[in-house]
């Protein structure tokens, strides 16, 4: 089903203008020095964004549209031979150039209730790339047995899996995010198999190793890190790591002239990364740190219930949705998170222990 810009040109264009205005006001509000006025303004913007996304959901789609697109969410979880890994519906969005700036993941499915079934939304910039990723996944599943490869499709999941114990991180590379470093440095160093750099720029060799010899790459710094993350890609690197680039506007497409919008995160997909997460607009560091901490805990760590029994693994989409509630501004900050590529889940046999600080 296609949703061209003409189909929503009446109330749709007005909503797009309202979204653009809200983004400008959000940037301006970050400069407010008076803390009382700062938080009052930010909370108002958060409420306005929530109302705007709900309005788009209500006005742009009929119940039949949503049923066609999303299916019956009550039946989104299907039976699996692996109890720890539920098989959930996933949806890949390929968006028009003007619509790629909107958080469609939250327009289509606004609920953030942790116990609500939710599909995993990802994005791609072209259908050929989606088909290429799917063919690569199929090739891997046929060429390598699940017992010998984590990055393969198994009978326990509809997604690829990866081993989170093999992780490389770049934390506060420009030495100007002290709060982020204080939050994550002791946690990252808890995992003895993780490798990375803290408070300095990684070398091209370290970046290359991070993307090719590890299965998860985490970047926590300003922006998209393109100044030092993209150099190895220009040299023809073949990447394999699931990638989180959680800096301001790291996933925002850049629109130049008549060309289609392009994000630097597309380079990661083209080089072979199966999935890349980023942020669609600018956010404040401490609030996005709250999201990141909760998301990594939900997605990568093994959580038990009060009786000590192992809980079923939540999907990528549910982890993103649930982690937004950790933010003070769950709409203005939490809903900036988007994912490019195809759904990938941690191997349930190699999840991490939950650090005490989490």
Coordinates of C-alpha atoms in Angstrom, one line a residue:
X1 CA 0.0 0.0 0.0
X2 CA 1.4 3.4 -0.9
X3 CA 0.7 6.7 0.9
X4 CA 1.7 9.5 -1.5
X5 CA 2.0 13.0 -0.2
X6 CA -1.2 14.0 -2.2
X7 CA -3.3 11.6 -0.2
X8 CA -2.8 13.6 3.0
X9 CA -2.4 17.1 1.4
X10 CA -5.2 18.7 3.4
X11 CA -4.9 18.1 7.1
X12 CA -1.8 16.2 6.4
X13 CA 0.3 19.1 5.2
X14 CA -0.9 21.2 8.1
X15 CA 0.2 18.4 10.5
X16 CA 3.6 18.3 8.7
X17 CA 4.0 22.1 9.3
X18 CA 3.0 21.7 12.9
X19 CA 5.6 19.0 13.3
X20 CA 8.3 21.2 11.8
X21 CA 7.4 24.1 14.0
X22 CA 7.5 21.9 17.1
X23 CA 11.0 20.7 16.1
X24 CA 12.2 24.3 15.8
X25 CA 10.7 25.2 19.2
X26 CA 12.3 22.1 20.7
X27 CA 15.8 23.2 19.6
X28 CA 15.2 26.7 20.9
X29 CA 14.0 25.4 24.3
X30 CA 17.3 23.6 24.8
X31 CA 18.9 27.0 25.2
X32 CA 16.7 28.2 28.1
X33 CA 18.9 28.7 31.1
X34 CA 16.2 29.1 33.8
X35 CA 15.5 25.5 34.9
X36 CA 11.9 26.1 35.9
X37 CA 11.0 27.7 32.6
X38 CA 13.1 25.1 30.8
X39 CA 11.2 22.1 32.2
X40 CA 7.9 23.8 31.9
X41 CA 8.5 24.5 28.2
X42 CA 9.9 21.0 27.5
X43 CA 7.0 19.2 29.1
X44 CA 4.5 21.4 27.1
X45 CA 6.4 20.4 23.9
X46 CA 6.3 16.8 25.0
X47 CA 2.5 16.9 25.4
X48 CA 2.1 18.7 22.1
X49 CA 4.1 16.1 20.3
X50 CA 2.0 13.3 21.9
X51 CA -1.2 15.0 20.8
X52 CA 0.1 15.7 17.3
X53 CA 1.1 12.0 16.7
X54 CA -2.3 10.8 18.0
X55 CA -4.0 13.3 15.7
X56 CA -2.0 11.9 12.7
X57 CA -2.9 8.4 13.7
X58 CA -6.6 9.2 14.0
X59 CA -6.9 11.4 10.9
X60 CA -4.7 9.7 8.4
X61 CA -5.7 6.1 8.9
X62 CA -9.0 4.3 9.2
X63 CA -9.2 1.1 11.3
X64 CA -9.2 -0.9 8.1
X65 CA -6.0 0.8 7.0
X66 CA -4.3 -0.1 10.2
X67 CA -5.6 -3.7 10.2
X68 CA -4.2 -4.1 6.7
X69 CA -0.9 -2.6 7.6
X70 CA -0.4 -4.0 11.1
X71 CA -2.6 -7.1 11.1
X72 CA -4.3 -8.1 14.3
X73 CA -1.9 -7.1 17.0
X74 CA -3.7 -9.4 19.4
X75 CA -2.4 -12.3 17.2
X76 CA 0.9 -10.7 16.4
X77 CA 2.7 -13.2 18.6
X78 CA 2.8 -16.6 16.9
X79 CA 3.8 -20.0 18.3
X80 CA 7.5 -20.8 18.3
X81 CA 9.5 -23.9 19.1
X82 CA 11.7 -21.7 21.3
X83 CA 9.9 -20.5 24.4
X84 CA 12.5 -17.7 25.1
X85 CA 12.1 -16.0 21.7
X86 CA 8.6 -15.0 20.6
X87 CA 8.0 -14.6 16.9
X88 CA 6.6 -11.2 16.3
X89 CA 5.4 -9.4 13.1
X90 CA 7.9 -7.0 11.7
X91 CA 7.2 -4.1 9.3
X92 CA 9.8 -2.4 7.1
X93 CA 9.0 1.2 6.2
X94 CA 10.2 2.7 2.9
X95 CA 9.2 6.3 3.0
X96 CA 8.6 9.2 0.6
X97 CA 11.3 11.9 0.8
X98 CA 9.1 14.4 2.7
X99 CA 7.6 11.8 5.0
X100 CA 10.9 10.3 6.1
X101 CA 11.3 12.9 8.9
X102 CA 8.2 11.8 10.7
X103 CA 8.2 9.1 13.5
X104 CA 5.9 6.7 11.6
X105 CA 6.6 4.0 14.1
X106 CA 4.6 6.0 16.6
X107 CA 2.0 7.3 14.2
X108 CA 1.0 3.8 13.2
X109 CA 1.2 2.4 16.7
X110 CA 1.1 5.1 19.4
X111 CA 0.8 2.8 22.4
X112 CA 3.8 2.5 24.7
X113 CA 2.2 0.0 27.2
X114 CA 4.9 -2.6 28.0
X115 CA 2.3 -5.4 28.0
X116 CA 0.8 -4.5 24.6
X117 CA 1.7 -6.6 21.6
X118 CA 3.7 -4.4 19.2
X119 CA 5.3 -5.2 15.9
X120 CA 9.0 -4.3 15.3
X121 CA 9.3 -1.3 12.9
X122 CA 12.4 -0.8 10.9
X123 CA 13.2 1.5 7.9
X124 CA 15.1 1.2 4.7
X125 CA 15.8 3.6 1.9
X126 CA 15.0 1.2 -1.0
X127 CA 13.3 -2.1 -1.7
X128 CA 16.3 -3.6 -3.4
X129 CA 18.3 -3.1 -0.2
X130 CA 15.6 -4.9 1.8
X131 CA 15.6 -7.8 -0.7
X132 CA 19.4 -7.9 -0.6
X133 CA 19.4 -8.1 3.2
X134 CA 16.7 -10.9 3.0
X135 CA 18.7 -12.9 0.5
X136 CA 21.9 -12.5 2.6
X137 CA 19.9 -13.8 5.6
X138 CA 18.6 -16.7 3.7
X139 CA 22.1 -17.5 2.3
X140 CA 23.6 -17.4 5.8
X141 CA 20.9 -19.7 7.1
X142 CA 21.6 -22.2 4.4
X143 CA 25.3 -22.0 4.4
X144 CA 25.9 -22.1 8.1
X145 CA 24.2 -24.3 10.7
X146 CA 22.5 -22.5 13.6
X147 CA 24.8 -24.3 16.0
X148 CA 27.9 -22.7 14.5
X149 CA 26.7 -19.2 13.8
X150 CA 24.9 -16.6 15.8
X151 CA 24.2 -14.4 12.7
X152 CA 21.8 -16.9 11.2
X153 CA 18.1 -17.5 11.0
X154 CA 17.1 -20.1 13.5
X155 CA 13.9 -22.1 14.0
X156 CA 13.4 -20.1 17.3
X157 CA 13.0 -16.7 15.7
X158 CA 11.9 -14.9 12.5
X159 CA 14.9 -12.6 12.9
X160 CA 18.6 -12.9 12.7
X161 CA 20.4 -13.3 16.0
X162 CA 23.7 -12.0 17.3
X163 CA 25.9 -12.6 20.4
X164 CA 25.8 -9.5 22.6
X165 CA 28.9 -10.8 24.5
X166 CA 31.0 -9.8 21.4
X167 CA 30.5 -6.0 21.6
X168 CA 32.7 -3.0 20.8
X169 CA 31.8 0.4 22.1
X170 CA 32.8 4.1 21.5
X171 CA 31.9 6.1 24.6
X172 CA 32.2 9.8 24.9
X173 CA 34.8 10.0 22.2
X174 CA 35.1 13.8 22.2
X175 CA 35.3 14.0 26.0
X176 CA 32.4 16.4 26.3
X177 CA 29.6 14.1 27.7
X178 CA 30.8 13.4 31.2
X179 CA 27.3 12.4 32.5
X180 CA 27.0 9.8 29.7
X181 CA 30.4 8.4 30.5
X182 CA 29.7 8.3 34.3
X183 CA 26.5 6.3 33.6
X184 CA 27.8 3.8 31.1
X185 CA 31.6 3.3 31.8
X186 CA 31.1 1.2 34.9
X187 CA 28.4 -0.9 33.2
X188 CA 30.3 -1.5 30.0
X189 CA 33.4 -2.5 32.0
X190 CA 31.4 -5.0 33.9
X191 CA 31.3 -7.3 30.8
X192 CA 34.8 -8.8 30.5
X193 CA 34.3 -9.8 26.8
X194 CA 33.4 -6.2 25.7
X195 CA 36.1 -4.0 24.1
X196 CA 36.0 -0.3 23.3
X197 CA 37.4 3.2 23.7
X198 CA 36.4 5.8 26.2
X199 CA 37.0 9.6 26.2
X200 CA 39.1 9.5 23.0
X201 CA 38.6 9.1 19.3
X202 CA 38.9 5.6 18.0
X203 CA 41.6 4.9 15.3
X204 CA 40.5 3.6 11.9
X205 CA 41.9 0.2 12.8
X206 CA 39.8 0.1 16.0
X207 CA 36.6 1.1 14.1
X208 CA 37.3 -1.5 11.5
X209 CA 37.8 -4.2 14.1
X210 CA 34.6 -3.0 15.9
X211 CA 32.5 -3.5 12.9
X212 CA 34.1 -6.7 11.4
X213 CA 35.2 -8.7 14.4
X214 CA 32.3 -8.0 16.8
X215 CA 28.6 -8.6 16.6
X216 CA 27.4 -5.4 18.3
X217 CA 28.8 -1.9 17.9
X218 CA 27.6 0.9 20.3
X219 CA 28.4 4.6 19.8
X220 CA 27.4 7.0 22.5
X221 CA 28.6 10.4 21.6
X222 CA 27.5 13.6 19.7
X223 CA 25.8 13.3 16.3
X224 CA 26.4 10.3 14.0
X225 CA 30.2 10.1 14.6
X226 CA 30.7 10.2 10.8
X227 CA 34.1 12.0 11.2
X228 CA 35.7 8.9 12.4
X229 CA 33.2 6.1 12.0
X230 CA 32.8 6.3 8.2
X231 CA 36.4 6.3 7.1
X232 CA 36.7 2.5 7.1
X233 CA 33.5 2.2 5.0
X234 CA 35.1 4.4 2.3
X235 CA 37.9 1.8 2.2
X236 CA 35.5 -1.0 1.3
X237 CA 35.0 -2.6 4.7
X238 CA 32.6 -5.5 5.1
X239 CA 30.7 -4.9 8.3
X240 CA 28.7 -7.4 10.3
X241 CA 27.9 -5.8 13.6
X242 CA 24.4 -4.8 14.7
X243 CA 25.0 -1.0 15.3
X244 CA 23.6 1.6 17.7
X245 CA 24.5 5.2 16.9
X246 CA 22.7 7.1 19.6
X247 CA 23.8 10.7 19.0
X248 CA 21.6 13.7 18.2
X249 CA 19.9 13.4 14.8
X250 CA 22.2 10.5 13.9
X251 CA 19.4 8.9 11.9
X252 CA 17.9 12.0 10.4
X253 CA 18.0 12.0 6.5
X254 CA 19.7 15.0 4.9
X255 CA 17.8 16.5 2.0
X256 CA 19.9 18.2 -0.6
X257 CA 18.4 19.6 -3.8
X258 CA 16.5 17.1 -6.0
X259 CA 18.2 14.1 -4.6
X260 CA 16.6 11.7 -2.2
X261 CA 17.2 12.2 1.5
X262 CA 20.3 10.3 2.7
X263 CA 21.5 9.5 6.2
X264 CA 25.1 8.5 7.0
X265 CA 23.7 5.4 8.7
X266 CA 22.8 4.1 5.2
X267 CA 26.6 3.6 4.8
X268 CA 26.5 1.1 7.6
X269 CA 23.7 -0.9 5.9
X270 CA 25.4 -0.9 2.5
X271 CA 28.6 -2.1 4.2
X272 CA 26.8 -5.1 5.6
X273 CA 25.4 -4.1 9.1
X274 CA 22.1 -5.9 9.4
X275 CA 20.6 -3.2 11.6
X276 CA 21.4 0.4 12.6
X277 CA 19.6 2.4 15.3
X278 CA 19.7 6.2 15.5
X279 CA 17.9 9.3 16.5
X280 CA 15.5 11.2 14.2
X281 CA 16.0 14.6 15.8
X282 CA 18.1 16.4 18.5
X283 CA 17.6 15.4 22.1
X284 CA 19.1 16.1 25.5
X285 CA 21.9 13.8 26.5
X286 CA 20.7 12.8 30.0
X287 CA 17.2 11.9 29.0
X288 CA 18.4 9.8 26.0
X289 CA 20.8 8.1 28.4
X290 CA 17.8 7.0 30.4
X291 CA 16.4 5.5 27.3
X292 CA 19.6 3.8 26.3
X293 CA 20.2 2.3 29.7
X294 CA 16.7 0.8 29.9
X295 CA 16.8 -0.3 26.3
X296 CA 20.1 -2.1 26.6
X297 CA 19.0 -3.8 29.8
X298 CA 15.7 -5.0 28.3
X299 CA 17.2 -6.1 25.0
X300 CA 20.6 -7.6 26.0
X301 CA 20.3 -8.7 29.6
X302 CA 18.7 -11.7 31.2
X303 CA 15.9 -10.6 33.5
X304 CA 14.2 -12.9 36.1
X305 CA 10.8 -12.5 37.7
X306 CA 10.3 -12.4 41.5
X307 CA 10.4 -16.2 41.7
X308 CA 13.7 -16.3 39.9
X309 CA 12.3 -17.8 36.7
X310 CA 13.6 -16.6 33.4
X311 CA 11.2 -14.4 31.6
X312 CA 10.5 -14.6 27.9
X313 CA 12.7 -12.4 25.7
X314 CA 11.0 -9.2 24.6
X315 CA 11.3 -8.3 20.9
X316 CA 13.3 -5.4 19.6
X317 CA 10.1 -3.4 18.9
X318 CA 8.8 -4.0 22.4
X319 CA 12.2 -3.1 24.0
X320 CA 12.2 0.3 22.1
X321 CA 8.6 1.0 23.1
X322 CA 9.1 0.1 26.8
X323 CA 12.4 2.0 27.1
X324 CA 10.7 5.3 26.1
X325 CA 8.9 5.2 29.5
X326 CA 12.3 5.6 31.2
X327 CA 12.6 9.2 29.7
X328 CA 11.3 12.2 31.5
X329 CA 10.1 13.3 28.0
X330 CA 8.9 10.0 26.6
X331 CA 7.6 11.6 23.4
X332 CA 10.0 14.4 22.7
X333 CA 13.1 12.2 23.5
X334 CA 12.0 8.6 23.5
X335 CA 10.2 8.6 20.2
X336 CA 13.1 10.0 18.4
X337 CA 14.6 6.5 18.2
X338 CA 14.4 4.8 14.8
X339 CA 15.9 1.6 13.4
X340 CA 17.2 1.0 9.9
X341 CA 17.6 -2.4 8.3
X342 CA 15.9 -5.7 9.3
X343 CA 15.0 -6.9 12.8
X344 CA 17.8 -8.6 14.7
X345 CA 17.5 -10.1 18.2
X346 CA 20.1 -11.2 20.8
X347 CA 20.8 -14.9 20.8
X348 CA 18.8 -16.1 23.9
X349 CA 21.6 -18.5 24.8
X350 CA 24.1 -15.7 25.1
X351 CA 22.3 -12.8 26.8
X352 CA 24.1 -10.8 29.4
X353 CA 23.7 -10.8 33.2
X354 CA 21.9 -7.6 34.4
X355 CA 24.5 -5.3 35.9
X356 CA 23.8 -4.2 39.5
X357 CA 23.6 -0.6 38.6
X358 CA 20.7 -1.3 36.3

